[in-house]
mmCIF file of C-alpha atoms in Angstrom:
data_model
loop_
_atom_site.group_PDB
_atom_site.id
_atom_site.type_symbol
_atom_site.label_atom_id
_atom_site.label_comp_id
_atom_site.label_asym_id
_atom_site.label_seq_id
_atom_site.Cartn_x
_atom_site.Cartn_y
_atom_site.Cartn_z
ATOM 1 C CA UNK A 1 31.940 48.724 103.425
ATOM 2 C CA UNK A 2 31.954 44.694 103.187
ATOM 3 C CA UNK A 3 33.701 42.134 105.008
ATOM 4 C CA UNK A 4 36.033 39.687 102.842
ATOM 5 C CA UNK A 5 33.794 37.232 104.073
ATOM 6 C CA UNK A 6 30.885 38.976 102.013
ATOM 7 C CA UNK A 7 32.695 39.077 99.459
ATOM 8 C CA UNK A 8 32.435 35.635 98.540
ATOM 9 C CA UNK A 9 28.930 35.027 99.817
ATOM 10 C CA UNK A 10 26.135 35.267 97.045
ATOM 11 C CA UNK A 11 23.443 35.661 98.872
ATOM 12 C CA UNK A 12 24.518 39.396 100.593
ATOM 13 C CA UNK A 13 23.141 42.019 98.684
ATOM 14 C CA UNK A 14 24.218 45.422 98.899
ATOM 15 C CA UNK A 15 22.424 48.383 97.454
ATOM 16 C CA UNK A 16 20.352 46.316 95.895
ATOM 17 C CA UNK A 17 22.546 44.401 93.677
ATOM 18 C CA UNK A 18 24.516 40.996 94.872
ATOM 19 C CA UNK A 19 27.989 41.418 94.989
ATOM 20 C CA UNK A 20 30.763 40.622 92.761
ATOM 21 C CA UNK A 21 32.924 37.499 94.099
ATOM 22 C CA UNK A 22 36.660 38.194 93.409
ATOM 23 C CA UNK A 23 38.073 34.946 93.069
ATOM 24 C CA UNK A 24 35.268 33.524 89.635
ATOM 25 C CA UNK A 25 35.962 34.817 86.459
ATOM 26 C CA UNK A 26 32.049 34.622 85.467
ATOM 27 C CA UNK A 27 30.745 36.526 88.767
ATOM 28 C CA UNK A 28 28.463 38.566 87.403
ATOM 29 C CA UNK A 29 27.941 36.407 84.280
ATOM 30 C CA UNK A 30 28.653 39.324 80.993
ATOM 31 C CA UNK A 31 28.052 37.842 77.802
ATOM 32 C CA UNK A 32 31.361 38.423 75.894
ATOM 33 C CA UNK A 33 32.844 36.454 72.451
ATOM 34 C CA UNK A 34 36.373 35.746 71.040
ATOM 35 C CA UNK A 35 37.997 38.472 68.796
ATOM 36 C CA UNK A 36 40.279 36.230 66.418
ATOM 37 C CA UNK A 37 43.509 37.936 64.785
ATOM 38 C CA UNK A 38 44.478 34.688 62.538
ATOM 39 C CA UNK A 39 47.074 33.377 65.783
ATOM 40 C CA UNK A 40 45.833 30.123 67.196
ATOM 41 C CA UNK A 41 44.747 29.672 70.607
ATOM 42 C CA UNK A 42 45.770 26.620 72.047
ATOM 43 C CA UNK A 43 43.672 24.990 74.618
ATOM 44 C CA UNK A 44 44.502 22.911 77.432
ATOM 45 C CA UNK A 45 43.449 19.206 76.638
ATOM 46 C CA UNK A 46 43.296 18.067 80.086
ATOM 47 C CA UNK A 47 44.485 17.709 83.652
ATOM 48 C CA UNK A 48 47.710 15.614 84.011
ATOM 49 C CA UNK A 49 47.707 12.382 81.936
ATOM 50 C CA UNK A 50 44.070 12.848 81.165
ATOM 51 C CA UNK A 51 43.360 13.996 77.325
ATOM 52 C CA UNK A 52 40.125 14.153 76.550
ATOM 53 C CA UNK A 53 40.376 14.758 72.861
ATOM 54 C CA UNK A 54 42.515 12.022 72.195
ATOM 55 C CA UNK A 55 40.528 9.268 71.669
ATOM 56 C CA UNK A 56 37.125 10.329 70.298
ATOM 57 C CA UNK A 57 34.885 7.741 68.141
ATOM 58 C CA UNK A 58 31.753 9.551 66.978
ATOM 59 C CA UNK A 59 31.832 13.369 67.951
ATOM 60 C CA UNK A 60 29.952 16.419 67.563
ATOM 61 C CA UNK A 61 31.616 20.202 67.770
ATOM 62 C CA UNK A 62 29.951 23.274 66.855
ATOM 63 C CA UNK A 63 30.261 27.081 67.099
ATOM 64 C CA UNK A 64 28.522 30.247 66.355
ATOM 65 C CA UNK A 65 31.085 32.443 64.191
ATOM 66 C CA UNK A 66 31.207 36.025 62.702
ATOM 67 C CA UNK A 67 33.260 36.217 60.192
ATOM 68 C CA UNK A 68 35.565 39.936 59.472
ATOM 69 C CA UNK A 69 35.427 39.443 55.664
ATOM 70 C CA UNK A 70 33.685 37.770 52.962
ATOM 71 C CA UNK A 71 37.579 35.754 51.814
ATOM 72 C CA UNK A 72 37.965 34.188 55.453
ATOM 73 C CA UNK A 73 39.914 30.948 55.197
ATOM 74 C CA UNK A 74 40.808 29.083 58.127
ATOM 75 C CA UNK A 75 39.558 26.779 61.468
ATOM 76 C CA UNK A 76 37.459 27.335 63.863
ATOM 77 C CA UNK A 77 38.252 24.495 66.086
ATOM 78 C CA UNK A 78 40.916 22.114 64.707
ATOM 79 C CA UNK A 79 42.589 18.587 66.785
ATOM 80 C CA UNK A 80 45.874 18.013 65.292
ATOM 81 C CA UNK A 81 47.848 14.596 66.841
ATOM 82 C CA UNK A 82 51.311 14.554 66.985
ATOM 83 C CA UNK A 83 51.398 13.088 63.787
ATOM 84 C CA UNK A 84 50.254 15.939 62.300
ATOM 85 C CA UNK A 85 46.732 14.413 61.271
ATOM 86 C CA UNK A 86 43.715 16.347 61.814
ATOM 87 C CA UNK A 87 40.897 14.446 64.083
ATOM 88 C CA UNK A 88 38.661 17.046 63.406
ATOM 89 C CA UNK A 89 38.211 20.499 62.053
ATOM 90 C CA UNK A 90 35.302 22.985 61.873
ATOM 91 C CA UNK A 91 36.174 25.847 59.360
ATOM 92 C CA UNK A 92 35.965 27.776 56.377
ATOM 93 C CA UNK A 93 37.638 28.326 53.068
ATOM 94 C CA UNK A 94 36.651 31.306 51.290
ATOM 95 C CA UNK A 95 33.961 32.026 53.716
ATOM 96 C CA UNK A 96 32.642 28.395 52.933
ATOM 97 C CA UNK A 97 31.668 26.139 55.820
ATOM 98 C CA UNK A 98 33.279 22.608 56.231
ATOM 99 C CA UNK A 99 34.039 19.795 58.399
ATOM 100 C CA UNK A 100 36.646 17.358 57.587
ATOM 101 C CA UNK A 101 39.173 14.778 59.346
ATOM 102 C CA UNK A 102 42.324 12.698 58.327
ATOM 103 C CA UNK A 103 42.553 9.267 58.811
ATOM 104 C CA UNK A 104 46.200 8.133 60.180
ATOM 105 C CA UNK A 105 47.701 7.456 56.563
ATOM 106 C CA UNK A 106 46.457 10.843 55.945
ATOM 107 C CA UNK A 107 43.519 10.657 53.666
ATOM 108 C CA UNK A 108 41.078 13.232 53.828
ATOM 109 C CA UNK A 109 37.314 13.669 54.082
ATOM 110 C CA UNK A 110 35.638 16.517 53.884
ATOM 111 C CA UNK A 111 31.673 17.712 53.876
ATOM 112 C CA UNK A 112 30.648 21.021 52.643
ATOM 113 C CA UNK A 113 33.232 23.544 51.301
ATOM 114 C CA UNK A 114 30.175 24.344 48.864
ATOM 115 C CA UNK A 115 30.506 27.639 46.643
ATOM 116 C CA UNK A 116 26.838 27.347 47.154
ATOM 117 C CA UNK A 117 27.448 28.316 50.344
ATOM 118 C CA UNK A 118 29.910 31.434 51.204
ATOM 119 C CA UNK A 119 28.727 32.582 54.739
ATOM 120 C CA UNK A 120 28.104 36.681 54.508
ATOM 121 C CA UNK A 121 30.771 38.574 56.263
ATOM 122 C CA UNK A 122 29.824 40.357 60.116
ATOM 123 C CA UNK A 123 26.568 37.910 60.416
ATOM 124 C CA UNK A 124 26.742 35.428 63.251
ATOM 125 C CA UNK A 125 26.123 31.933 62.000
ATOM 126 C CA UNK A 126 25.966 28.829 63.479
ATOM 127 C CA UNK A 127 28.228 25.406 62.613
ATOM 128 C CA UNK A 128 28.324 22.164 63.403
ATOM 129 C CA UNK A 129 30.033 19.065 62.133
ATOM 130 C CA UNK A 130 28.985 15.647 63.253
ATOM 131 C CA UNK A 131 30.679 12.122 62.756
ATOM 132 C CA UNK A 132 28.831 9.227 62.979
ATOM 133 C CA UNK A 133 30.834 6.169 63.472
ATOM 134 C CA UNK A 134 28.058 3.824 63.535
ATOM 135 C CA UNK A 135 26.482 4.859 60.531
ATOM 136 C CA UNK A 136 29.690 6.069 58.339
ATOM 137 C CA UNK A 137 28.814 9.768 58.023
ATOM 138 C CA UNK A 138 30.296 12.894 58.218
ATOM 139 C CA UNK A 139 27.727 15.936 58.621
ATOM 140 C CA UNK A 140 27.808 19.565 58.166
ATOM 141 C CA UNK A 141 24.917 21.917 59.416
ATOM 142 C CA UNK A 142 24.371 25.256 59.587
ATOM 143 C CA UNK A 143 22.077 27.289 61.466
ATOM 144 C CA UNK A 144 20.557 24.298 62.800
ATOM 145 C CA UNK A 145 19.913 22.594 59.635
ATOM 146 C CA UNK A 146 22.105 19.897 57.803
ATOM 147 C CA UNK A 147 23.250 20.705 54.985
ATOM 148 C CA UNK A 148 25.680 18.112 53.439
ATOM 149 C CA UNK A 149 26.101 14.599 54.287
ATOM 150 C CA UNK A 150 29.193 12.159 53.765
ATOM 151 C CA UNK A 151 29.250 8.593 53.339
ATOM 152 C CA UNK A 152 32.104 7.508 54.723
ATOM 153 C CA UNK A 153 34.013 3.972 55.458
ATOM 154 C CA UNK A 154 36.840 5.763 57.171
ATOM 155 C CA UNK A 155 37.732 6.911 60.646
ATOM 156 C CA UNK A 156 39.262 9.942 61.947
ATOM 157 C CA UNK A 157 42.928 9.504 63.316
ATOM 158 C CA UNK A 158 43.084 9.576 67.105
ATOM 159 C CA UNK A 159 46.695 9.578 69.724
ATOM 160 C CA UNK A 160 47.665 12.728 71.884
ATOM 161 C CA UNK A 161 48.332 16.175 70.156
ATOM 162 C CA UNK A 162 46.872 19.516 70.809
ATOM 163 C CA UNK A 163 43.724 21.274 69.931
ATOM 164 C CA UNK A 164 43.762 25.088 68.629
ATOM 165 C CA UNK A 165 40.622 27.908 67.723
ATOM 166 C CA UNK A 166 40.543 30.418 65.168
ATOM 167 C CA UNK A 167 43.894 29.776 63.064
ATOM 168 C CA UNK A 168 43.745 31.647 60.085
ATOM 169 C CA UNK A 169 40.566 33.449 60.657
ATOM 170 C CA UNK A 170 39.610 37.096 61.761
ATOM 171 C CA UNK A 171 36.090 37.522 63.207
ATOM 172 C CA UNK A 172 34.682 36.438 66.385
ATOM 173 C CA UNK A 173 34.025 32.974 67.859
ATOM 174 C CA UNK A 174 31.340 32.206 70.372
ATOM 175 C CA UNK A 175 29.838 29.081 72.227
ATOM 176 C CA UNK A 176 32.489 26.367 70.888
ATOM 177 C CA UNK A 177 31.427 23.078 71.887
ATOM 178 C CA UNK A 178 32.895 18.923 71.642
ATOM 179 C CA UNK A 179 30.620 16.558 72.212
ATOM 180 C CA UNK A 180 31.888 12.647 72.195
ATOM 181 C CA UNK A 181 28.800 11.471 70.700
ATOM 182 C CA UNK A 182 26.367 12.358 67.583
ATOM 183 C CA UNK A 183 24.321 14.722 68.011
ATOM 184 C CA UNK A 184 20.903 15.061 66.118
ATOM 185 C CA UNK A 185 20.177 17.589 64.060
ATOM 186 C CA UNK A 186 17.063 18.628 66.434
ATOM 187 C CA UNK A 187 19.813 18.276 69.573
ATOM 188 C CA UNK A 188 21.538 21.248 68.019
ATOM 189 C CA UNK A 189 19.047 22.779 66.818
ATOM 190 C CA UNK A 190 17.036 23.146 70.138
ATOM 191 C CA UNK A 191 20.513 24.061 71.944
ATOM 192 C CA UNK A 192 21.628 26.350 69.675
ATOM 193 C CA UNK A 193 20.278 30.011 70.611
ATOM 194 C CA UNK A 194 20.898 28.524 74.859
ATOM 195 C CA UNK A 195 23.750 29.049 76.816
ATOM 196 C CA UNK A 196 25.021 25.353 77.907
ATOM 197 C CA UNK A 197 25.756 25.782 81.899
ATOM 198 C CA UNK A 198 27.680 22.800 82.265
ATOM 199 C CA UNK A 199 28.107 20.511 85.296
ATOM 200 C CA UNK A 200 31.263 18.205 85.854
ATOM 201 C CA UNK A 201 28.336 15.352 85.367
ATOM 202 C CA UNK A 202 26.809 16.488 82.081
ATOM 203 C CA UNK A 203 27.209 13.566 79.737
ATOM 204 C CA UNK A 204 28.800 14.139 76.428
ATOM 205 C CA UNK A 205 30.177 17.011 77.197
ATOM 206 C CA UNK A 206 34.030 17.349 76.220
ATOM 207 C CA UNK A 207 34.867 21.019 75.734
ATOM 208 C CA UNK A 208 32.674 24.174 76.560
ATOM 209 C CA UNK A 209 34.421 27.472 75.725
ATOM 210 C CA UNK A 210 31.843 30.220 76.173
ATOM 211 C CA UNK A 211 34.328 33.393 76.868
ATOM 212 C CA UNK A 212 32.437 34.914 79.443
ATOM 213 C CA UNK A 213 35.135 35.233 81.873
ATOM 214 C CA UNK A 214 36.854 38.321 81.042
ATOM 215 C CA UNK A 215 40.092 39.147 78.985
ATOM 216 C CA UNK A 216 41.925 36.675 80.773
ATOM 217 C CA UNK A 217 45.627 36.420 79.340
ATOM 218 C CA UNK A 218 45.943 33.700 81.523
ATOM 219 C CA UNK A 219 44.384 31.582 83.918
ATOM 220 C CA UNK A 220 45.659 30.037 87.287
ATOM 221 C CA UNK A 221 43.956 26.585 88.097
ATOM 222 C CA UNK A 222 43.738 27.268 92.262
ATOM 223 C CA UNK A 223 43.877 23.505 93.109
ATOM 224 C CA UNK A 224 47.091 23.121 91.420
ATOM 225 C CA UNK A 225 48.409 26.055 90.936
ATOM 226 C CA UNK A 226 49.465 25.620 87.484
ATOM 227 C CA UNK A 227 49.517 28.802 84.981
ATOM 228 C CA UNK A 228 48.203 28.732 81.842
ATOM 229 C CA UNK A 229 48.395 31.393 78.940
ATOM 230 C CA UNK A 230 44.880 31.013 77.441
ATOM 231 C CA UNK A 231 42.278 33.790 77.447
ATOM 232 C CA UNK A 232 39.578 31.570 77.030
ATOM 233 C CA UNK A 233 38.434 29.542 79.838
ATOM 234 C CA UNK A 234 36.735 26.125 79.604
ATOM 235 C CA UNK A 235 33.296 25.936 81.410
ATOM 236 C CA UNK A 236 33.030 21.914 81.446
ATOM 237 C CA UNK A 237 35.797 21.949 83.441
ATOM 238 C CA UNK A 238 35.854 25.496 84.736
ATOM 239 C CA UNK A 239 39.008 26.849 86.643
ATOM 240 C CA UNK A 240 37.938 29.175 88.877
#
């Protein structure tokens, strides 16, 4: 037998294997993805007044994706404010990549959403949509490389509102990232195929959802006690 105190201690091994800690969702680390039914998952956009989508200038979000079926039509990771403008979404129509936003009087811009480019169904592939603020552009990549560029004057409509994954879509999500700054296509390419372990002081780093911590149905936050009913637990602001 162990002592509760073991329990929690890392460095006890016991039969030669370290022990399981009861009270963090990733102990032992098991790689595990998101199973999307076409529901949205709402994620939490911050701790009390703090929302850290809210006011993004240039931004980068990206996720591996496998999609169920080759007629998939729907977001990966979408921002909606509460006037019902997009900020940004990742996603696919018809199995074709795209990232767009709305500006606040509602105008769209889009890159990709190329019939030249239908992603197959049940292959992983990777996304990632960049806005560059600086330089007017809006860029899609996949697999690491870009693939359609933008020019755009406009800017992507900011305010409070909520932030969802996988509306629409059946497949599986993995490794969803925000990033509040642009990211270069060698950044994501090189970061890719890694698993982003992500300290409160990483900069850039907005949202990490790498659902590795079980099948959580919900998740209590032990500093403040709150309950929340998401499966998927945020590792740049983890709550275990």
């Amino acid at each position: 037998g162990i002592s509760d105190g073991q329990e929690l201690d890392p460095s006890v091994v016991k039969a030669g294997r370290t022990l399981t800690s009861p009270i963090h969702s990733r102990s032992p680390v098991v790689q595990r993805a998101l199973v999307l039914n076409g529901t949205p998952i709402r994620v939490p956009d911050g701790v009390g007044d703090l929302d850290r989508f809210s006011d993004l200038g240039s931004w980068t979000v990206e996720s591996w994706v496998k999609l169920a079926s080759a007629t998939e039509t729907g977001a990966i990771i979408k921002r909606t404010n509460e006037n019902a403008r997009e900020s940004f979404e990742l996603g696919v129509n018809n199995n074709q990549p795209y990232i767009r936003f709305e500006t606040a009087s509602g105008q769209a811009v889009v890159a990709g959403a190329q019939p030249s480019l239908a992603l197959p169904a049940g292959e992983w592939v990777h996304l990632a949509g960049v806005f560059d603020s600086a330089n007017d552009s809006l860029r899609l990549y996949v697999n690491g490389v870009g693939y359609q560029a933008q020019v755009t004057l406009l800017e992507p409509a900011t305010d409070k509102g909520w932030t969802t994954l996988g509306e629409g879509l059946a497949g599986v999500l993995d490794e969803v990232r925000v990033w509040s700054y642009v990211r270069s296509g060698a950044e994501i390419e090189a970061s890719r195929d890694r698993i982003l372990n992500t300290p409160a002081s990483l900069l850039g780093v907005v949202a990490n959802y790498r659902f590795d911590d079980g099948q959580n149905t919900t998740v209590t936050n032990p500093l403040t006690g709150v309950v929340t009913g998401y499966g998927a637990e945020d590792s740049r602001y983890p709550l275990d």
